[in-house]
mmCIF file with all atom_site columns, C-alpha atoms in Angstrom:
data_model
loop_
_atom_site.group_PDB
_atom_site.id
_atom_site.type_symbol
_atom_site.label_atom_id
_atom_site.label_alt_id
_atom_site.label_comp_id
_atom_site.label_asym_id
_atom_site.label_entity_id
_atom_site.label_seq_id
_atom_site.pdbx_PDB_ins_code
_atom_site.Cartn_x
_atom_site.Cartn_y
_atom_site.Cartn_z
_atom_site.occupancy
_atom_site.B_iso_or_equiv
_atom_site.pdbx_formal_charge
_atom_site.auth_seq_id
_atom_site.auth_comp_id
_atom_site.auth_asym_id
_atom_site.auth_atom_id
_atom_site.pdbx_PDB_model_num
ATOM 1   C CA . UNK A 1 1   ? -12.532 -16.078 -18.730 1.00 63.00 ? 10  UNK A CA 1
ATOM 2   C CA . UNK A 1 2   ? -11.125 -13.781 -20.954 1.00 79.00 ? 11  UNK A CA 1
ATOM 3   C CA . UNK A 1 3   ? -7.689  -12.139 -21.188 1.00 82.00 ? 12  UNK A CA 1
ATOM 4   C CA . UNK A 1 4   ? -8.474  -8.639  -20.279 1.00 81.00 ? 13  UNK A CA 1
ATOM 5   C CA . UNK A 1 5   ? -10.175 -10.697 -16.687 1.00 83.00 ? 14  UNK A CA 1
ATOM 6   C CA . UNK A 1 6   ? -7.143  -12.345 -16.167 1.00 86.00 ? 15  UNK A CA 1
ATOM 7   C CA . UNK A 1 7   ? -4.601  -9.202  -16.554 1.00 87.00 ? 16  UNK A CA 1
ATOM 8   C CA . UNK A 1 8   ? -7.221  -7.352  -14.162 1.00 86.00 ? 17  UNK A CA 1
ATOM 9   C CA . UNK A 1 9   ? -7.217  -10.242 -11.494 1.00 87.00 ? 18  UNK A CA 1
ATOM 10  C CA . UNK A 1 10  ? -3.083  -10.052 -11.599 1.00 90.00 ? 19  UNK A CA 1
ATOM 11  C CA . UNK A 1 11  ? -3.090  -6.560  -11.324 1.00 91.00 ? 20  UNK A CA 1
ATOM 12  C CA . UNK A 1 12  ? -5.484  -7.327  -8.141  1.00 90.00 ? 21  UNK A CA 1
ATOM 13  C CA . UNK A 1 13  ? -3.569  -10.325 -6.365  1.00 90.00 ? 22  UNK A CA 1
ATOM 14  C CA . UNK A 1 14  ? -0.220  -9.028  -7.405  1.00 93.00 ? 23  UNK A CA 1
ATOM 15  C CA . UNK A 1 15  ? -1.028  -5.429  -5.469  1.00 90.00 ? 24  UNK A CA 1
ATOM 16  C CA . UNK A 1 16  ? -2.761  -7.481  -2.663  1.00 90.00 ? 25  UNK A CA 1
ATOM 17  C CA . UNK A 1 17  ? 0.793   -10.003 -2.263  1.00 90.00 ? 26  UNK A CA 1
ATOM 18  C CA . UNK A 1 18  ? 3.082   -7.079  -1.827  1.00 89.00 ? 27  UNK A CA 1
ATOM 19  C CA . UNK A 1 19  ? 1.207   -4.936  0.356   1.00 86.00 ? 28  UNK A CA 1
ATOM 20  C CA . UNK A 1 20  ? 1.174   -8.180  2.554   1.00 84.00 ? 29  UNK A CA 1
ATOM 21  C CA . UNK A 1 21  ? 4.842   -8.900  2.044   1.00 83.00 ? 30  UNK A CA 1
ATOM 22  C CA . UNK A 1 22  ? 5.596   -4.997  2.676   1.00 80.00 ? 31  UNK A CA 1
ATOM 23  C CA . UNK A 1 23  ? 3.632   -4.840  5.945   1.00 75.00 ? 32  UNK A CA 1
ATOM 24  C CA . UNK A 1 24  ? 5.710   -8.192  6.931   1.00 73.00 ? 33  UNK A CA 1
ATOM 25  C CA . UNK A 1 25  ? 9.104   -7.851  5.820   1.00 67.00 ? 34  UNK A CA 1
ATOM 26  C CA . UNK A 1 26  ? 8.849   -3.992  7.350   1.00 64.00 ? 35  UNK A CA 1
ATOM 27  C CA . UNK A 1 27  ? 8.055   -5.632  10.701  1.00 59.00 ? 36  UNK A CA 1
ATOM 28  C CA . UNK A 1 28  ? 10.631  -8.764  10.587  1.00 57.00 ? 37  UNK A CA 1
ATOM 29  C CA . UNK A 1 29  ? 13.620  -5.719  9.183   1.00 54.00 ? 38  UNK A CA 1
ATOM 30  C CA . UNK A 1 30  ? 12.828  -3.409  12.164  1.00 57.00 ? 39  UNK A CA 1
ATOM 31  C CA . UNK A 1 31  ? 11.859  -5.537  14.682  1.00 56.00 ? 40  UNK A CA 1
ATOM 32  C CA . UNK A 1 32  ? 13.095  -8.971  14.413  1.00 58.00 ? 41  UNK A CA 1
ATOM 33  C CA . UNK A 1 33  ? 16.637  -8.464  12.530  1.00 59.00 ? 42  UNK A CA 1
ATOM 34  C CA . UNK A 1 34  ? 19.350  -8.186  15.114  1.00 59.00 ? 43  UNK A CA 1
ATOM 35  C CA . UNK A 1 35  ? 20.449  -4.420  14.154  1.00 58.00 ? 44  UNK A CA 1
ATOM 36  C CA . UNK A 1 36  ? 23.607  -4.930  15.519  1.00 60.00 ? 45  UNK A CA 1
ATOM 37  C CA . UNK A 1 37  ? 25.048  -7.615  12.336  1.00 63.00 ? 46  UNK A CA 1
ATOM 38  C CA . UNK A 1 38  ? 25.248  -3.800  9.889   1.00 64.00 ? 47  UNK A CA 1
ATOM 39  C CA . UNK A 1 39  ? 24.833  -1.161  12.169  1.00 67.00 ? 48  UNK A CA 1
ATOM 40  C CA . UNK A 1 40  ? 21.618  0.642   13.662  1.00 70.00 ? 49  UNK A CA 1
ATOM 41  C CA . UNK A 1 41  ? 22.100  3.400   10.592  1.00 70.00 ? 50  UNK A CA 1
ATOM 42  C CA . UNK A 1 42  ? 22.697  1.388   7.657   1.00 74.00 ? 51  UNK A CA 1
ATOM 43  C CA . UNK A 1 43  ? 19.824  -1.419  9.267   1.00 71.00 ? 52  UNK A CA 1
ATOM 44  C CA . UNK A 1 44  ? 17.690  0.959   9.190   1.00 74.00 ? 53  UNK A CA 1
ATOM 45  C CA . UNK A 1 45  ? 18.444  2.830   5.997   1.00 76.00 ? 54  UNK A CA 1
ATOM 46  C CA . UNK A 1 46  ? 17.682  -0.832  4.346   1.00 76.00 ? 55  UNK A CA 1
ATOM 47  C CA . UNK A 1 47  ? 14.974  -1.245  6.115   1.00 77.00 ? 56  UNK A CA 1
ATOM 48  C CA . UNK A 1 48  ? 13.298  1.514   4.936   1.00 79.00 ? 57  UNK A CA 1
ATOM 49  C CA . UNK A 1 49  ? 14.518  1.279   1.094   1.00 79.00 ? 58  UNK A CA 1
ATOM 50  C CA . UNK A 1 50  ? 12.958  -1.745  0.557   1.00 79.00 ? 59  UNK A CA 1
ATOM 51  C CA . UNK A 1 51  ? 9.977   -0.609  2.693   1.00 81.00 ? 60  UNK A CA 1
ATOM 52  C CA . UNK A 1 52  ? 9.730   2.256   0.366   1.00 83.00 ? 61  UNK A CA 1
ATOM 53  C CA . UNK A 1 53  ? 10.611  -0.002  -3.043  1.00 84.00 ? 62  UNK A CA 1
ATOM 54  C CA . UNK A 1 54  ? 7.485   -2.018  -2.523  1.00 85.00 ? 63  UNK A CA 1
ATOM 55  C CA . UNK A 1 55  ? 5.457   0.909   -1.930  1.00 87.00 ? 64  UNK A CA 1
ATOM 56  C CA . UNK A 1 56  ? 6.270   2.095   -5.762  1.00 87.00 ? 65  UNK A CA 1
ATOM 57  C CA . UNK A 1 57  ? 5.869   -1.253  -6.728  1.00 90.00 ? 66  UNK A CA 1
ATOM 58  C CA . UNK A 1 58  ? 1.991   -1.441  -5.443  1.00 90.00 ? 67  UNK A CA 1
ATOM 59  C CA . UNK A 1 59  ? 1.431   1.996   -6.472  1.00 90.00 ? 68  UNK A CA 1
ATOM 60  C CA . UNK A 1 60  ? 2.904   1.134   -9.701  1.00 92.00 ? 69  UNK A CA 1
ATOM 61  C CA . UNK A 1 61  ? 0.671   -1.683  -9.741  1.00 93.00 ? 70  UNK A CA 1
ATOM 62  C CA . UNK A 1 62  ? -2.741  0.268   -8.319  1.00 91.00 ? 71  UNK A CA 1
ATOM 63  C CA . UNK A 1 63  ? -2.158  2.798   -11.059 1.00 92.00 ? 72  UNK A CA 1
ATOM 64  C CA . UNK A 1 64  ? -1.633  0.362   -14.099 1.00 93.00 ? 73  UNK A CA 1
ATOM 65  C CA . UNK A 1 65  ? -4.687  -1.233  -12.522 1.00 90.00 ? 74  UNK A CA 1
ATOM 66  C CA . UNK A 1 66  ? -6.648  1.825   -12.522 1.00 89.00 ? 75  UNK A CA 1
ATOM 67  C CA . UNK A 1 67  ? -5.304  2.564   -16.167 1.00 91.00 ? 76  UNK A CA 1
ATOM 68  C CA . UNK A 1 68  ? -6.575  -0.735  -17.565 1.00 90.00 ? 77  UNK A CA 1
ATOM 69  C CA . UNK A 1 69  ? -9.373  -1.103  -15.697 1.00 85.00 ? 78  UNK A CA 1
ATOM 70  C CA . UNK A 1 70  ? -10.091 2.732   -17.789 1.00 87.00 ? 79  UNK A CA 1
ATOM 71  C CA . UNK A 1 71  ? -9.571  1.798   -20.604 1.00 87.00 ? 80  UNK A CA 1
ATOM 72  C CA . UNK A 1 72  ? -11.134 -2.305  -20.366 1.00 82.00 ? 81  UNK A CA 1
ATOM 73  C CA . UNK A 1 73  ? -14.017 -1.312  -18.488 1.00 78.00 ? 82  UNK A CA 1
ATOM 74  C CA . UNK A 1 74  ? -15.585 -4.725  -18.946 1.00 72.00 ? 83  UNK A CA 1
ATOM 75  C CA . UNK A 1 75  ? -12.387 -7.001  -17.922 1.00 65.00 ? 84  UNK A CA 1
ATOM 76  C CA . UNK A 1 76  ? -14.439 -7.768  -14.926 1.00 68.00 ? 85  UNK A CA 1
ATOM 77  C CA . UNK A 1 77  ? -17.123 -10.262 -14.828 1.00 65.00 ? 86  UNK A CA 1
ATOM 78  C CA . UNK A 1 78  ? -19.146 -8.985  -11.703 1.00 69.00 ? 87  UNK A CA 1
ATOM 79  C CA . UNK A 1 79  ? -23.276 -9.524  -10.462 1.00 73.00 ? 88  UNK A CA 1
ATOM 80  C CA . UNK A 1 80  ? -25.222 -6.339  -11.442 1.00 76.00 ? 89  UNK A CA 1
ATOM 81  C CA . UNK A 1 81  ? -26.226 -4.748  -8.031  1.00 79.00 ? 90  UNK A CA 1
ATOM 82  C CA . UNK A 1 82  ? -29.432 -3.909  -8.077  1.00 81.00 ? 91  UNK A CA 1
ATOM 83  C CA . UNK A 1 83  ? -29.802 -1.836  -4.913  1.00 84.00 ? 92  UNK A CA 1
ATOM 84  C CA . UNK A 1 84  ? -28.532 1.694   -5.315  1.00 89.00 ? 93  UNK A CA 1
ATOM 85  C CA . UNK A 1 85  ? -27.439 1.983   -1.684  1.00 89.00 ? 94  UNK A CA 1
ATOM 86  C CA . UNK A 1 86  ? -25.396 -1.355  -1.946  1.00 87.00 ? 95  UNK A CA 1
ATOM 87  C CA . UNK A 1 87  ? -23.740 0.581   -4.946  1.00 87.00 ? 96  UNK A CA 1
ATOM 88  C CA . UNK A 1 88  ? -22.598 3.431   -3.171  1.00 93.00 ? 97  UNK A CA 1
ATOM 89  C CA . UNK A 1 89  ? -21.537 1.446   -0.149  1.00 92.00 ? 98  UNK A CA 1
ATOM 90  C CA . UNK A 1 90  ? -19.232 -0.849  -2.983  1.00 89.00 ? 99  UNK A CA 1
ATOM 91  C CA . UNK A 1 91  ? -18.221 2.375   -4.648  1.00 90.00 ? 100 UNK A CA 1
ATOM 92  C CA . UNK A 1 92  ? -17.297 4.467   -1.215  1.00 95.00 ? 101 UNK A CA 1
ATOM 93  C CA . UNK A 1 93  ? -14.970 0.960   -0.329  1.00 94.00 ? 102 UNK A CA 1
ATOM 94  C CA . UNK A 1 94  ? -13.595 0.799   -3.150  1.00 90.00 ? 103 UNK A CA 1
ATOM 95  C CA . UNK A 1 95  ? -12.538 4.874   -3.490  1.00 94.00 ? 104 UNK A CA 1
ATOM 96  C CA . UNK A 1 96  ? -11.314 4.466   0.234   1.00 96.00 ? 105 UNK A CA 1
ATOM 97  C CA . UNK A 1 97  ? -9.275  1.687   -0.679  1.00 93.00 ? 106 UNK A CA 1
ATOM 98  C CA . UNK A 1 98  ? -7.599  3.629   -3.508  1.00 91.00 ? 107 UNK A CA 1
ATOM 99  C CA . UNK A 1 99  ? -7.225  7.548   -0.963  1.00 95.00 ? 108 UNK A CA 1
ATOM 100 C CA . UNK A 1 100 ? -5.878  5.052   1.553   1.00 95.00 ? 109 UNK A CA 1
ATOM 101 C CA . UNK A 1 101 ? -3.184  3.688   -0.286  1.00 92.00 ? 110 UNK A CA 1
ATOM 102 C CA . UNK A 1 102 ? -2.223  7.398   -1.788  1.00 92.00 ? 111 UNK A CA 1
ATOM 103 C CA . UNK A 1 103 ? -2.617  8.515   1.817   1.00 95.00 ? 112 UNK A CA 1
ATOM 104 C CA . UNK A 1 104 ? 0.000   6.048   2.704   1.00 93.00 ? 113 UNK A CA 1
ATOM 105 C CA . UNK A 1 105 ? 2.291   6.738   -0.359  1.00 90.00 ? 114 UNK A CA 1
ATOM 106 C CA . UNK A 1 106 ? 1.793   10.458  0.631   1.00 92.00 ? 115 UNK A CA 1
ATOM 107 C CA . UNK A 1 107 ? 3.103   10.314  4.215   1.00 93.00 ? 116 UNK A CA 1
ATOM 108 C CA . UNK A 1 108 ? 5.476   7.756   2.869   1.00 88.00 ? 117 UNK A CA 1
ATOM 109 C CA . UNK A 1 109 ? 7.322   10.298  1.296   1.00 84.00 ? 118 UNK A CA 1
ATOM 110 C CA . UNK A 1 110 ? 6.863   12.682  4.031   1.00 86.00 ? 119 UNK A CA 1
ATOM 111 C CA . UNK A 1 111 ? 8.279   10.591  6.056   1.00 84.00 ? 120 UNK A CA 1
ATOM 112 C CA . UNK A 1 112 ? 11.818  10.196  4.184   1.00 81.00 ? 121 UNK A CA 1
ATOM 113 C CA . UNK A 1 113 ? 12.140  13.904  4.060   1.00 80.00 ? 122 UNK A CA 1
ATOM 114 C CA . UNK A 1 114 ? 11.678  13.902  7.627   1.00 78.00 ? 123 UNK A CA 1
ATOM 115 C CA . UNK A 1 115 ? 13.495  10.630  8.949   1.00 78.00 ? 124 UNK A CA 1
ATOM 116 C CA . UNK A 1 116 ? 16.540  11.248  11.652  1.00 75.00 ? 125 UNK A CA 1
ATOM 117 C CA . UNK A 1 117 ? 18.837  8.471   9.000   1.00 76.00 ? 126 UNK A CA 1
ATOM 118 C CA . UNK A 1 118 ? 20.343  10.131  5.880   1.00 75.00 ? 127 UNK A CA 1
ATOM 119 C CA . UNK A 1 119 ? 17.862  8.626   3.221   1.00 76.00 ? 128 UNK A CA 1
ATOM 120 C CA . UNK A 1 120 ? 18.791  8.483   -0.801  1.00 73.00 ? 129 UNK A CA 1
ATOM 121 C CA . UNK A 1 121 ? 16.385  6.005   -2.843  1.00 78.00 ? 130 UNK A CA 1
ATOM 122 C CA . UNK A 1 122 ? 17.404  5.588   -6.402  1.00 78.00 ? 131 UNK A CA 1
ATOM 123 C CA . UNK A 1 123 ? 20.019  8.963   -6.356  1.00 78.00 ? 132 UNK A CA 1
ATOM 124 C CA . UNK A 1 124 ? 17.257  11.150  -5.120  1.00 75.00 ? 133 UNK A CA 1
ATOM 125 C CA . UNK A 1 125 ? 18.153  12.301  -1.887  1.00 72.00 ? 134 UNK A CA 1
ATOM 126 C CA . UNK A 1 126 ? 15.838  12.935  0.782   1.00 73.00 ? 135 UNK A CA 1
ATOM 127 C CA . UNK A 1 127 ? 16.599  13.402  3.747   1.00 72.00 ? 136 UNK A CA 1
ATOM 128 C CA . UNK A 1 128 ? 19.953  14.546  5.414   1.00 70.00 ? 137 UNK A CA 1
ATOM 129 C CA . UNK A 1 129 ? 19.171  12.815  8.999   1.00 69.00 ? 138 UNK A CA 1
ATOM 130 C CA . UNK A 1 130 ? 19.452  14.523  12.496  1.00 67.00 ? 139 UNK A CA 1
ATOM 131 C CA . UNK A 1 131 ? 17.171  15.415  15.753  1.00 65.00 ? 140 UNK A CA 1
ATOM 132 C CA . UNK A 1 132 ? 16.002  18.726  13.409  1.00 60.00 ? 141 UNK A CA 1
ATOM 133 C CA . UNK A 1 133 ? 12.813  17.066  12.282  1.00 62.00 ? 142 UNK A CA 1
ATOM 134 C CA . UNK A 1 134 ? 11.991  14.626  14.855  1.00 65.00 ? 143 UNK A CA 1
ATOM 135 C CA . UNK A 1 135 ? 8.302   15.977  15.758  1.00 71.00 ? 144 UNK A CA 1
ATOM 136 C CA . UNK A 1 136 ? 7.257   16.179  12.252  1.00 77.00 ? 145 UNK A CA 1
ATOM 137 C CA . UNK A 1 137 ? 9.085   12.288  11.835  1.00 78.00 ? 146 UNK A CA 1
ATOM 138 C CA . UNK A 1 138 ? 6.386   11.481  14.619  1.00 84.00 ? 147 UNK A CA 1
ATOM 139 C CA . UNK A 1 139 ? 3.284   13.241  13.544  1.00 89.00 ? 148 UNK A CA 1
ATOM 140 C CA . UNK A 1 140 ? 3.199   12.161  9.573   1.00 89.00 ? 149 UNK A CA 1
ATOM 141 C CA . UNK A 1 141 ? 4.376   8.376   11.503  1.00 88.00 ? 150 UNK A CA 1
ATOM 142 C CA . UNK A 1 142 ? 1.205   8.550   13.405  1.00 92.00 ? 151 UNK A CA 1
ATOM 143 C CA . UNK A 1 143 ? -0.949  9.679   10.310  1.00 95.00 ? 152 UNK A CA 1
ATOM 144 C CA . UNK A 1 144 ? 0.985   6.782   8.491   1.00 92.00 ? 153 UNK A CA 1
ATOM 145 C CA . UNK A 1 145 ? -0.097  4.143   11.083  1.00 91.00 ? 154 UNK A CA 1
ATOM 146 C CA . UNK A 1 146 ? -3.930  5.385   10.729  1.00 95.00 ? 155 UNK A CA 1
ATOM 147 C CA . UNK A 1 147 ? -3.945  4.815   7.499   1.00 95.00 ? 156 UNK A CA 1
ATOM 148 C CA . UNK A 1 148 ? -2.252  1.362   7.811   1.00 91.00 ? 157 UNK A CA 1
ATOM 149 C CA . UNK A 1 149 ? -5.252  1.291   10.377  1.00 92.00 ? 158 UNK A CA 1
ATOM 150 C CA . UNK A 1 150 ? -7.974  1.753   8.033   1.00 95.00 ? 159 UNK A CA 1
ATOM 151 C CA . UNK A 1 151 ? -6.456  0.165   5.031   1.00 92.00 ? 160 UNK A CA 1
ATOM 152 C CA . UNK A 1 152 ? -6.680  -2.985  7.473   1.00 91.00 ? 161 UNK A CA 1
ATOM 153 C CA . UNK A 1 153 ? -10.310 -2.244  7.876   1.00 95.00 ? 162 UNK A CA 1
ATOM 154 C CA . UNK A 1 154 ? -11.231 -1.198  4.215   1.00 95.00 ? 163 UNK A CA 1
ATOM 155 C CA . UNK A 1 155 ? -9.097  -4.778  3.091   1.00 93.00 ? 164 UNK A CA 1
ATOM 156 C CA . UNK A 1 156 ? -11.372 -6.831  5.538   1.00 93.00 ? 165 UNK A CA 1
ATOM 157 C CA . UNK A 1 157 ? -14.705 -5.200  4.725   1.00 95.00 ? 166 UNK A CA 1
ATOM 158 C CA . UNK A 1 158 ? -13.421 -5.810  0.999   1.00 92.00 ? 167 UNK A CA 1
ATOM 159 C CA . UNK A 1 159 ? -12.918 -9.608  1.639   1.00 91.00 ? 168 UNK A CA 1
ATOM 160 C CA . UNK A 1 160 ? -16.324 -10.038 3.469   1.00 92.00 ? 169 UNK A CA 1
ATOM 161 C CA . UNK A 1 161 ? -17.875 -8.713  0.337   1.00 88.00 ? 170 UNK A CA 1
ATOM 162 C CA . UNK A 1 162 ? -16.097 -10.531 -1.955  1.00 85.00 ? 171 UNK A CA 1
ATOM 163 C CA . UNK A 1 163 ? -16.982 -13.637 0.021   1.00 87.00 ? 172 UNK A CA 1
ATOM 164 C CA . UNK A 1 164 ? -20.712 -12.584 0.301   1.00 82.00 ? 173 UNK A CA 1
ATOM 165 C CA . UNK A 1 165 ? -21.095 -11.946 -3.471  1.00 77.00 ? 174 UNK A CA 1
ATOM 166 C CA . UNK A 1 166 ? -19.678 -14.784 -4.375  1.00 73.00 ? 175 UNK A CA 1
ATOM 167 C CA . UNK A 1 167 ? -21.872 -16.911 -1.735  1.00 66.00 ? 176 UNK A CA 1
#
């Protein structure tokens, strides 16, 4: 193994952990933390801030992926695929995976410009909170959720493959 294979399979597993972790912690902040200890406001403002934290992390980490992976195009030690249509089928997972995960970022954002909370992350404000943009809130939500949806199903058809190739 060389170097430029083991800052690539970091990259890889370090991006995989926190999506993981975000998915979880999101779940046990909203829905299994007693609201009540700090408020349903400032629960919730938390809640989302470190929701939205890990997000830049793992794009952060997807990008500077992507970057290396540019400009060390042979970091990876992988089986030459000799069928073209097994190829594309690797190549169309792999693009997905990468739209998917902007797609979330994406309505991410949307949705803290759109939340009913006042929402600052880092000093950039984004949202002043209220009923005003409660539909919207719901809509980009939904679109958030079907990507969460199909990032579950690109990760899992990922992870058969990587099992199968490396039968």
């Amino acid at each position: 193994m060389n170097k430029s294979y083991l800052v690539d399979r970091l990259l890889h597993w370090a991006g995989a952990f926190l999506v993981i972790i975000m998915v979880l912690n999101m779940n046990a902040q909203i829905h299994i933390t007693d609201y009540r200890l700090k408020g349903q406001i400032l629960h919730r403002q938390e809640a989302v801030s470190n929701h939205a934290l890990l997000a830049m992390i793992v794009l952060t980490l997807v990008l500077s992926r992507l970057a290396f992976n540019y400009f060390f195009p042979n970091s990876k030690v992988r089986k030459p695929i000799e069928n073209p249509t097994h190829a594309r089928f690797i190549a169309a997972v792999r693009i997905g995976l990468v739209l998917t995960l902007f797609g979330l970022v994406t309505t991410g954002f949307l949705m803290a410009a759109n939340i009913d909370i006042p929402f600052n992350l880092f000093g950039i404000h984004f949202s002043e909170g209220g009923e005003k943009n409660l539909s919207s809130y719901s809509d980009i939500q939904s679109l958030h959720h079907t990507f969460m949806t199909t990032l579950w199903w690109l990760i899992g058809i990922h992870v058969i493959g990587a099992l199968y190739a490396n039968k």
